[in-house]
Coordinates of C-alpha atoms and ligand atoms in Angstrom, one line a residue:
X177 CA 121.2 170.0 243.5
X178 CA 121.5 170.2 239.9
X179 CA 123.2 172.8 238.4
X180 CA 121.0 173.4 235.7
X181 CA 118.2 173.9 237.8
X182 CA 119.8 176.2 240.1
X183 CA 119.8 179.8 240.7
X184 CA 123.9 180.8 240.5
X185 CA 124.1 184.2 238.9
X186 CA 127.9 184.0 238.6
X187 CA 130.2 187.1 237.4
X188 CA 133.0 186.7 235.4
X189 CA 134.2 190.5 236.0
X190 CA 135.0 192.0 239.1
X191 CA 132.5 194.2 240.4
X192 CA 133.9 197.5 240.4
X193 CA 132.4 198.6 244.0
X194 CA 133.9 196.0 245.9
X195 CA 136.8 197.1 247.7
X196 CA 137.1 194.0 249.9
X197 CA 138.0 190.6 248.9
X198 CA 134.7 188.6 250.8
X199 CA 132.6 191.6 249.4
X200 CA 133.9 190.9 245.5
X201 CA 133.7 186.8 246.3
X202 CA 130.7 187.3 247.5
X203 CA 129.4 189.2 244.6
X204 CA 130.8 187.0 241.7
X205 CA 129.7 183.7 243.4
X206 CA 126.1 185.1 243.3
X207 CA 125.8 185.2 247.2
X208 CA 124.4 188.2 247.2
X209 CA 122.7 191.1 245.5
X210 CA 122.8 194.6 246.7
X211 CA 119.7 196.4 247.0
X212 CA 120.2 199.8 248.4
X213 CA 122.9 201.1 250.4
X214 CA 124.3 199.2 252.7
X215 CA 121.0 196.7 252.1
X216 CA 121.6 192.7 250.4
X217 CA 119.2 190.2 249.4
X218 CA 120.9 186.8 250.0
X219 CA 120.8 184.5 247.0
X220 CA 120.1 180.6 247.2
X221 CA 124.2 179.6 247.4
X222 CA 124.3 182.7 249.9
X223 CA 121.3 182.1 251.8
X224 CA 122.9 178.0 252.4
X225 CA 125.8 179.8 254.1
X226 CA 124.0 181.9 256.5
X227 CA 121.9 178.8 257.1
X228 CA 124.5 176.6 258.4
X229 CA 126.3 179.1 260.4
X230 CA 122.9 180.0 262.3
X231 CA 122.2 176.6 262.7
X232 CA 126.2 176.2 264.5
X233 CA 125.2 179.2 266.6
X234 CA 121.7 178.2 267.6
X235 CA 123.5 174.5 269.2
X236 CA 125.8 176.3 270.7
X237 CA 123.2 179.0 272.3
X238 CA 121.0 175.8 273.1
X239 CA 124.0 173.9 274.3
X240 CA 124.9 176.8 277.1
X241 CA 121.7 176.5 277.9
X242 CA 119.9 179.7 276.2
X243 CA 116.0 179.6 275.0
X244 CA 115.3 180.6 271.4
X245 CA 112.6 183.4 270.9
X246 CA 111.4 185.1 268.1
X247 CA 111.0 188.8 268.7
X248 CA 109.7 191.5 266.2
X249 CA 111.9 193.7 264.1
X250 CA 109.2 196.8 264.4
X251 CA 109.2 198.2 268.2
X252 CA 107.4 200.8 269.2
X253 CA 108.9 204.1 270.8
X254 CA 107.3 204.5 274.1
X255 CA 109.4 201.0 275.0
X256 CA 112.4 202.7 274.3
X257 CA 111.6 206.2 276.0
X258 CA 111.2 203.8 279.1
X259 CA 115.1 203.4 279.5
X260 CA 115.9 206.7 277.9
X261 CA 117.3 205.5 274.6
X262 CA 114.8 206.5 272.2
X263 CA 116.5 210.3 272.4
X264 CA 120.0 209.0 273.3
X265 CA 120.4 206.4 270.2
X266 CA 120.9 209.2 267.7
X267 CA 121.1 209.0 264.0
X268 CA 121.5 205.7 264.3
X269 CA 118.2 204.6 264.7
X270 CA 115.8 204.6 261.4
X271 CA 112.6 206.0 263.1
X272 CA 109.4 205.3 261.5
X273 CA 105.4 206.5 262.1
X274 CA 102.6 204.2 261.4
X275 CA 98.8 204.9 259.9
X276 CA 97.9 206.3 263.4
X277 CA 100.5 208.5 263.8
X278 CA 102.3 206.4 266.1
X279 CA 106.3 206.5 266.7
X280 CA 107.6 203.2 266.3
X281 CA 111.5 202.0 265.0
X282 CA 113.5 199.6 263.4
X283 CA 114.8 197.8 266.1
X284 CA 118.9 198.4 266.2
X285 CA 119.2 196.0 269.4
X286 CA 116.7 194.3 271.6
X287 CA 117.4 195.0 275.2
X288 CA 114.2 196.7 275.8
X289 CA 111.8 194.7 274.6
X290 CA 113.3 191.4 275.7
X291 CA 113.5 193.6 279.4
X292 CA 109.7 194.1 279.1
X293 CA 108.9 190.5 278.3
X294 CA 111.0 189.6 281.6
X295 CA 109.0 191.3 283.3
X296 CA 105.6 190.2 282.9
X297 CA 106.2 186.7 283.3
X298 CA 109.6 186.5 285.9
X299 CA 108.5 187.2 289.1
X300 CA 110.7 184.7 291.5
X301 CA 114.5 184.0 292.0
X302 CA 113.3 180.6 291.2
X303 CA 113.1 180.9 287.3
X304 CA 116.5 182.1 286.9
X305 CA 119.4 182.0 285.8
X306 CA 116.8 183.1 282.5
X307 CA 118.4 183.3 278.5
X308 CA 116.6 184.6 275.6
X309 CA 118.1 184.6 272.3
X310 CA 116.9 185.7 269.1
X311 CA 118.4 185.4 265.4
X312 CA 116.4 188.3 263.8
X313 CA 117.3 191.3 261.4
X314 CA 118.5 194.7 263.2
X315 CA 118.3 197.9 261.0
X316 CA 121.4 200.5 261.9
X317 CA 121.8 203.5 259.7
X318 CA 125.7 203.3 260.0
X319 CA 127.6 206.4 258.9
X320 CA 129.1 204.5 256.6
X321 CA 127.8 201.4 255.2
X322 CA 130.7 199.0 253.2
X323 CA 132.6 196.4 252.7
X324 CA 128.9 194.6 251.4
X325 CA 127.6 192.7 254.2
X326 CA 130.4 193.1 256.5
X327 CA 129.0 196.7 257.3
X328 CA 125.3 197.1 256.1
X329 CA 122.5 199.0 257.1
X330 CA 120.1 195.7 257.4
X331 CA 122.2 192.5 258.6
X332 CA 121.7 189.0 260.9
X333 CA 122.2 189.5 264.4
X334 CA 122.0 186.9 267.3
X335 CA 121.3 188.5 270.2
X336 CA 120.9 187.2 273.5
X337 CA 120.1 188.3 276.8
X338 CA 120.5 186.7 280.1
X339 CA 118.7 187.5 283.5
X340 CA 120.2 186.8 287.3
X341 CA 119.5 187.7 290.4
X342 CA 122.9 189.3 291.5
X343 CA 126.2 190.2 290.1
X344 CA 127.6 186.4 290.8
X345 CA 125.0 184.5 288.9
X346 CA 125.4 187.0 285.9
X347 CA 128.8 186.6 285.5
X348 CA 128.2 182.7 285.3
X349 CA 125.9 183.7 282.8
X350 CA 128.6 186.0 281.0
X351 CA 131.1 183.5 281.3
X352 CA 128.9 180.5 279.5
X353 CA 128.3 182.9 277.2
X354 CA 131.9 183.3 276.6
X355 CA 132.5 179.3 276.4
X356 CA 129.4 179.0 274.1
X357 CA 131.4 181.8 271.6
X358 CA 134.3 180.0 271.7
X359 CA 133.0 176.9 270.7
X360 CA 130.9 178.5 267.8
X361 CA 133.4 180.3 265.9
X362 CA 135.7 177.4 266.5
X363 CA 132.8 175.1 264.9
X364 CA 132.3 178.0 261.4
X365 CA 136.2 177.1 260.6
X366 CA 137.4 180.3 262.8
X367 CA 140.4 181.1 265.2
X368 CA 138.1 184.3 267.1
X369 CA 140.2 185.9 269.4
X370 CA 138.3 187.7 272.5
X371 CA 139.7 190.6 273.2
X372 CA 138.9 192.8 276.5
X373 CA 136.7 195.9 275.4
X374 CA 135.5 199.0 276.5
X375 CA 132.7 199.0 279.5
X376 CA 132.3 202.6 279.5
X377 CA 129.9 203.9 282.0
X378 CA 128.7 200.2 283.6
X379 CA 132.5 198.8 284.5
X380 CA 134.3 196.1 285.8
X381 CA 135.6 193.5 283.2
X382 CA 132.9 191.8 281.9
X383 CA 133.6 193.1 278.1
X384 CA 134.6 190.9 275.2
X385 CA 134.6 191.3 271.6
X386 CA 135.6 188.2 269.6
X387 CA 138.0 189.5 266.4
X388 CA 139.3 187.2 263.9
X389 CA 142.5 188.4 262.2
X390 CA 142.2 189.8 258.3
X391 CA 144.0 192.4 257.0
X392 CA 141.2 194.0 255.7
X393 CA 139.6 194.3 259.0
X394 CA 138.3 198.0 260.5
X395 CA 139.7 197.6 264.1
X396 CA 143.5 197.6 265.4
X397 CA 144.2 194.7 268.0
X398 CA 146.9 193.7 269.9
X399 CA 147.1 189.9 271.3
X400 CA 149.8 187.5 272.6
X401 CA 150.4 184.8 270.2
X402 CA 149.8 182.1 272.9
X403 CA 145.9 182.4 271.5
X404 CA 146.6 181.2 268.3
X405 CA 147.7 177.9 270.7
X406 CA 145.1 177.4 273.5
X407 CA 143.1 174.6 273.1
X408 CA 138.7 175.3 272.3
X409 CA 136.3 173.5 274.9
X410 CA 134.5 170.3 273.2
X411 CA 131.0 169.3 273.0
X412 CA 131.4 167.3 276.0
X413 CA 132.1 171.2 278.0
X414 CA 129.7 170.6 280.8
X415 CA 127.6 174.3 281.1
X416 CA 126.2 173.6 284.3
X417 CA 129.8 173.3 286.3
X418 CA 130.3 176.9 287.0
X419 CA 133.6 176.3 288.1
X420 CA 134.3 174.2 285.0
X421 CA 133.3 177.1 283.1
X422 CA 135.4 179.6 284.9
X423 CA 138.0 178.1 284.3
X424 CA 138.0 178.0 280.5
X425 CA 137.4 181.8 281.0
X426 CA 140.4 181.7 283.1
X427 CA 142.3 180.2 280.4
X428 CA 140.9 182.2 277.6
X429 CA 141.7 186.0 279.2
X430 CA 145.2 185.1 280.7
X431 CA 147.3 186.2 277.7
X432 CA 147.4 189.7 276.3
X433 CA 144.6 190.5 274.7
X434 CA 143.0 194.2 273.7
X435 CA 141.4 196.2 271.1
X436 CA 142.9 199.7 270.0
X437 CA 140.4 201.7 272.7
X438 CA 141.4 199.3 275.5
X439 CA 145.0 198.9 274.7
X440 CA 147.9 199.0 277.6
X441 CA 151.3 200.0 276.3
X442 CA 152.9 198.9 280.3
X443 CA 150.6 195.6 279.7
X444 CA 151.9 195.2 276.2
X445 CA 155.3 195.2 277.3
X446 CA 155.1 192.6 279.4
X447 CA 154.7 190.3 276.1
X448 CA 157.4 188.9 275.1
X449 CA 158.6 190.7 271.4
X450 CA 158.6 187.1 269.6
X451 CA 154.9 186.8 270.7
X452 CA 153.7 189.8 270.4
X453 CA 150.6 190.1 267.1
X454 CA 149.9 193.2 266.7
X455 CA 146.8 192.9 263.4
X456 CA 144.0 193.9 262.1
X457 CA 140.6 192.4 263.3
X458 CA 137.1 191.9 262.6
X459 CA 134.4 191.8 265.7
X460 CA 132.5 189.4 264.8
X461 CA 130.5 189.2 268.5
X462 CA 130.5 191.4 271.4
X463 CA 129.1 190.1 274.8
X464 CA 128.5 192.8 277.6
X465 CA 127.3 192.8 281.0
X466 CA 125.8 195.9 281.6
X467 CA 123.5 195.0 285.2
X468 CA 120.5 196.9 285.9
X469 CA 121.1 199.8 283.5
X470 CA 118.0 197.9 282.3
X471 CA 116.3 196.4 284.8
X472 CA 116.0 199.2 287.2
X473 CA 114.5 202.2 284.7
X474 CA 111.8 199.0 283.5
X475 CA 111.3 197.8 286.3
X476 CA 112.5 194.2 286.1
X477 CA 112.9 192.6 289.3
X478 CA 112.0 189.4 291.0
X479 CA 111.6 188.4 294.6
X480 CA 115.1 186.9 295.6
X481 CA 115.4 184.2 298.4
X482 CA 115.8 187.0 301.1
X483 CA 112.0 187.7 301.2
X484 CA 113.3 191.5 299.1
X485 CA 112.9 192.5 295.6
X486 CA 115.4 192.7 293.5
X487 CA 116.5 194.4 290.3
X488 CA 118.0 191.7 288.0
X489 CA 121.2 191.6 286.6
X490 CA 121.6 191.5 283.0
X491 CA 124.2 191.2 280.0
X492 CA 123.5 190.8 276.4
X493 CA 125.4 188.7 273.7
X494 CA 125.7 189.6 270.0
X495 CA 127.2 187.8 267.1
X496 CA 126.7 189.0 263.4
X497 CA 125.9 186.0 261.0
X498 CA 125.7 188.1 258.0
X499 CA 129.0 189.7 258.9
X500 CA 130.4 186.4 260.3
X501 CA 129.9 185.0 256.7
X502 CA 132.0 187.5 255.2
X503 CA 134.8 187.5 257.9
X504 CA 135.3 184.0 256.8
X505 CA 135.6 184.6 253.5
X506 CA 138.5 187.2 254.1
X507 CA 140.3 184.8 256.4
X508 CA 139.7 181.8 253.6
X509 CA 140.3 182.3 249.8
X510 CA 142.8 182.0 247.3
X511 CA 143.4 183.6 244.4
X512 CA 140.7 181.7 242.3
X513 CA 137.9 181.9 245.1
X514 CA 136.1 180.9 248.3
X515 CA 138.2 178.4 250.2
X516 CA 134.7 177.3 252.6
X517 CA 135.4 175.1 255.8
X518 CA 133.4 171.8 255.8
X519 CA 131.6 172.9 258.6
X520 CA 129.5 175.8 256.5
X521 CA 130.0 175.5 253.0
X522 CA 126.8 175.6 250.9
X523 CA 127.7 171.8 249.6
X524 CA 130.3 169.8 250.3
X525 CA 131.0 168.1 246.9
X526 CA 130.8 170.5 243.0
X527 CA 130.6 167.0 240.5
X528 CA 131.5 168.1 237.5
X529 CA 130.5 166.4 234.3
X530 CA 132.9 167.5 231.5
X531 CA 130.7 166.3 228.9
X532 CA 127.4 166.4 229.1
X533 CA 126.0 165.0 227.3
X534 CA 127.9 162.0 226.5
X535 CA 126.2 158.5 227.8
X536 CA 128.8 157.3 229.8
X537 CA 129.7 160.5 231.5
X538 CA 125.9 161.3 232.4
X539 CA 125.3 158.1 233.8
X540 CA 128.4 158.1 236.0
X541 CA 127.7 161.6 237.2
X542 CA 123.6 160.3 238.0
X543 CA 125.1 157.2 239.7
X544 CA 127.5 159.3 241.9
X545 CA 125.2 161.9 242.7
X546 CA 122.7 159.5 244.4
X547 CA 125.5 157.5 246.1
X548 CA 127.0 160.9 247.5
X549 CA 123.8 162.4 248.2
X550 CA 122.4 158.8 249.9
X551 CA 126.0 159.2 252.5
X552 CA 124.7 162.6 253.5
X553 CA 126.9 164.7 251.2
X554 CA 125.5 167.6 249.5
X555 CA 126.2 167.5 246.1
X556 CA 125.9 170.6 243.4
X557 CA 126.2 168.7 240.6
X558 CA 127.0 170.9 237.1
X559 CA 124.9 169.3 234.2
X560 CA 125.3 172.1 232.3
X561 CA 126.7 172.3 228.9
X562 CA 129.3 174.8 229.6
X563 CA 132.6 174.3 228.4
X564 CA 134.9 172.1 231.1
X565 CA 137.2 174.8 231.7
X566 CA 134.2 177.2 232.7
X567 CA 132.9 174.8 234.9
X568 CA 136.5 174.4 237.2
X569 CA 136.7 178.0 237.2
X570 CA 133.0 178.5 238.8
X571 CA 133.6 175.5 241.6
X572 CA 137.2 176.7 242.4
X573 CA 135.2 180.4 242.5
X574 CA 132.5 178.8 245.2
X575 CA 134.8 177.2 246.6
X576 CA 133.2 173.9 247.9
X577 CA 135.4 171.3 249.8
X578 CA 135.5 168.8 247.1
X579 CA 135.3 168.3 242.9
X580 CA 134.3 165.4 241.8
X581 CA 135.6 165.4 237.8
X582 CA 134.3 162.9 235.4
X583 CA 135.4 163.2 232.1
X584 CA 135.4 160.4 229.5
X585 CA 138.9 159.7 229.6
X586 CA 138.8 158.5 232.8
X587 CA 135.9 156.5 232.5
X588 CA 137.2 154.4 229.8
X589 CA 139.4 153.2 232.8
X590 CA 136.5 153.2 235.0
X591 CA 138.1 156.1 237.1
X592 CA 137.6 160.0 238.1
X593 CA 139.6 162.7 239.6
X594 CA 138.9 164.5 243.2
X595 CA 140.4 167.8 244.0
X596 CA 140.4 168.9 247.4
X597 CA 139.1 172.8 246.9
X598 CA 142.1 173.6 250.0
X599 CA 145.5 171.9 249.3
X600 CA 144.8 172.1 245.3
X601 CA 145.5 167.7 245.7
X602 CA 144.1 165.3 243.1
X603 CA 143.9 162.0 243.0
X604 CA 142.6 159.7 240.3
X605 CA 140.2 157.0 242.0
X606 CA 138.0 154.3 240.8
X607 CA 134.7 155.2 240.0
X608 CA 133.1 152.8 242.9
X609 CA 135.4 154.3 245.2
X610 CA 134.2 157.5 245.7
X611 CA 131.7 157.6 248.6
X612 CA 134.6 156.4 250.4
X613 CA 137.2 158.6 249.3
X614 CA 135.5 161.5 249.9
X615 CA 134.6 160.2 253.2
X616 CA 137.9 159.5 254.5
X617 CA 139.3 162.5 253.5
X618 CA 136.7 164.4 255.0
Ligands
ATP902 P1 130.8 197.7 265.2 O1 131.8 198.3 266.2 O2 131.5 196.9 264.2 O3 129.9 198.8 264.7 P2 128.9 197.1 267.3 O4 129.8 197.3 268.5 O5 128.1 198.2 266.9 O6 129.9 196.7 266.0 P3 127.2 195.2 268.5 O7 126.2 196.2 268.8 O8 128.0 194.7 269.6 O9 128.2 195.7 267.4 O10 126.5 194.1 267.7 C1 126.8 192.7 267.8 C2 127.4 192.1 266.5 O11 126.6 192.4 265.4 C3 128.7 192.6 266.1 O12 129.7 191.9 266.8 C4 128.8 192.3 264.6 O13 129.1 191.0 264.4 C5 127.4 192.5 264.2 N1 127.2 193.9 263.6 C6 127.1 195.1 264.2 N2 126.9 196.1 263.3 C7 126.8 195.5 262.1 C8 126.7 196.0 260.8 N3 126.5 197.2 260.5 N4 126.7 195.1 259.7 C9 126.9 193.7 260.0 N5 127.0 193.2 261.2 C10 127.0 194.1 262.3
MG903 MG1 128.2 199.6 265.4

């Protein structure tokens, strides 16, 4: 992508509502544009990012063996007066009547309508274990709305929802769930710790939320420092070994682990002092297994191999892209920008052409820019005629893995520089040996 035909509405001064660091980034990289309260329209270098990160979480949801659906975002009332939470939601909920008069919502969560599509289609033991998962918006009007997308009104959500027959085949399903988080926050560039959370009226442990450490974040956690160690499951984590997969679990909820509301002073004790992390943590997913709270006022149920019926056993899974792209923001910057992970920046390489303009520095950025782009790397390449110094500050400000600088100086010996965006390194390299540089280094 070329520069000049790009849509990058940087700001030079920081934006005086932005109390967080991702929210200000976020801001001055033109990610994002704030439409109402607690509402953001996500601009093209923005909109890239949320991109790549749904696309991580979609393999991994496909990879555990989930279905993508696509449900609506307008449900109607009557669905959710079914399992008694179209009074019990509260304030929460923006409620909204159509031409007819009808009450309908803004769905805040999907449980119900994903429940009634269950049901008129799964009538056997045979179809499950059954997945849904959606990547749609959710509307929640939070009391209070900041932080930019970290906390909005309107924001991402992944939701999923799984189906058993009993208690055994749902905590499978919980647990691949569990693997399949583990392996996607990994792949964004994140250490996401899960943390045991509250169950309230349903129970039992079956309660994770999945915090990454930033000092800016809204919940107190508590965690043994052997987490920051334990190895992540690779793409070769085999989903249909449910002892494999229990196992990882195993692993995973061993060490010390809690949010504020679950937190055991006798538990914490135990830790050793040196190990002990006591932080500040943003959820950035929440998986729950919540049975037939469900099931059984819907009437979901399928005919199990007993001959019986039997209400299904259910847990849902959530993770917040929107969010999720702040919280890595907060966990990688420095004090001149964004500091993205390969994995989901918006392009790997900024090629910067000090002088456009000048015939031998416009060729040499034109022939790099098809050599990088033809090797699969996604070049923003800045053809504009700022000045050089502007053009550094904007790419350390987005923050993309590499810069490629040509300036005519160099060229005259046929070579340009490469700063990695991370450790601040440059290195001079000939002008042919680019594509491979940035390759190996990769
Ligand atoms: P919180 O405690 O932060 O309000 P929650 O418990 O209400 O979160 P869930 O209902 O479990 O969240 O939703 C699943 C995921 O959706 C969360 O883990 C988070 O990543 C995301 N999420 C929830 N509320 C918001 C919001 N207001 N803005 C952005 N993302 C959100
Ligand atoms: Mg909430």
């Amino acid at each position: 992508m070329r520069l000049s035909q790009y849509f990058l509405p940087i700001l030079k001064e920081n934006p005086r509502e932005a109390e967080i660091v991702s929210h200000r980034l976020m801001l001055r990289a033109g990610m994002i544009r704030q439409q109402g309260q607690g509402s953001f329209s996500w601009l093209p270098l923005g909109k890239r990012v949320l991109e790549k990160v749904n696309t991580i979480i979609r393999e991994e949801q496909n990879r555990a063996g989930a279905l993508e659906i696509l449900m609506p975002t307008i449900q109607s009332a009557e669905l959710w007066r079914e399992s008694g939470r179209y009074d019990a939601y509260g304030k929460e909920m923006l409620r909204i009547r159509d031409r007819q008069d009808r009450e309908m919502l803004y769905g805040p969560t999907n449980e119900e309508m994903v429940t009634e599509i269950f049901r008129s289609y799964v009538k056997s033991y045979k179809d499950l274990p059954l997945n849904l998962y959606h990547i749609q918006w959710k509307f929640r009007d939070e009391v209070r709305p900041r932080f930019g997308v970290m906390r909005s009104r309107e924001f991402l959500m992944k939701d999923a929802y799984s189906f058993d027959l009993d208690y055994e085949g749902a905590k499978a399903a919980y647990y691949r769930m569990f693997v399949s988080y583990l392996r996607t926050f990994t792949r964004v560039g994140m250490k996401a710790i899960p943390m045991r959370a509250d169950t309230g009226p349903i129970g039992g442990d079956l309660s994770h939320e999945f915090i990454i450490l930033a000092e800016t974040g809204e919940s107190q956690v508590y965690c043994d420092k052997a987490y920051l160690d334990l190895p992540v499951p690779g793409a070769d984590t085999d989903f249909t070994d449910d002892a494999a997969i229990a196992g990882i679990v195993e692993q995973w909820t061993t060490p010390y682990a809690a949010t504020d509301e679950m937190h055991d002073e006798d538990a914490w004790g135990q830790v050793e002092a040196g190990k002990q992390l006591a932080a500040r943590g943003i959820e950035v997913g929440h998986i729950f297994h919540f049975g037939e709270k469900y099931s059984k006022p819907m009437g979901a149920k399928v005919q199990g191999p007993d001959g019986k019926e039997h209400f299904v056993s259910m847990g849902s899974y959530g993770i917040g892209p929107s969010r999720l792209v702040a919280g890595i923001i907060e966990a990688s910057h420095d004090e001149n920008g964004i500091v993205w992970p390969e994995e989901v920046a918006p392009f790997h390489v900024a090629l910067i052409n000090m002088k456009t303009g000048d015939a031998a520095c416009d060729a040499a950025c034109d022939k790099l820019y098809g050599e990088l782009e033809a090797a699969g790397r996604e070049v923003l390449y800045d053809d504009t005629d700022s000045r050089a110094g502007g053009k550094f500050a904007t790419a350390d400000l987005i923050g993309l893995p590499w810069q490629v600088i040509v300036g005519p100086r160099g060229l005259a010996a046929n070579e340009v520089e490469i700063k990695n965006r991370k450790t601040g390194e440059r290195r001079t390299v000939p002008l042919d040996n680019v594509v491979a540089a940035l390759g190996a280094s990769a």
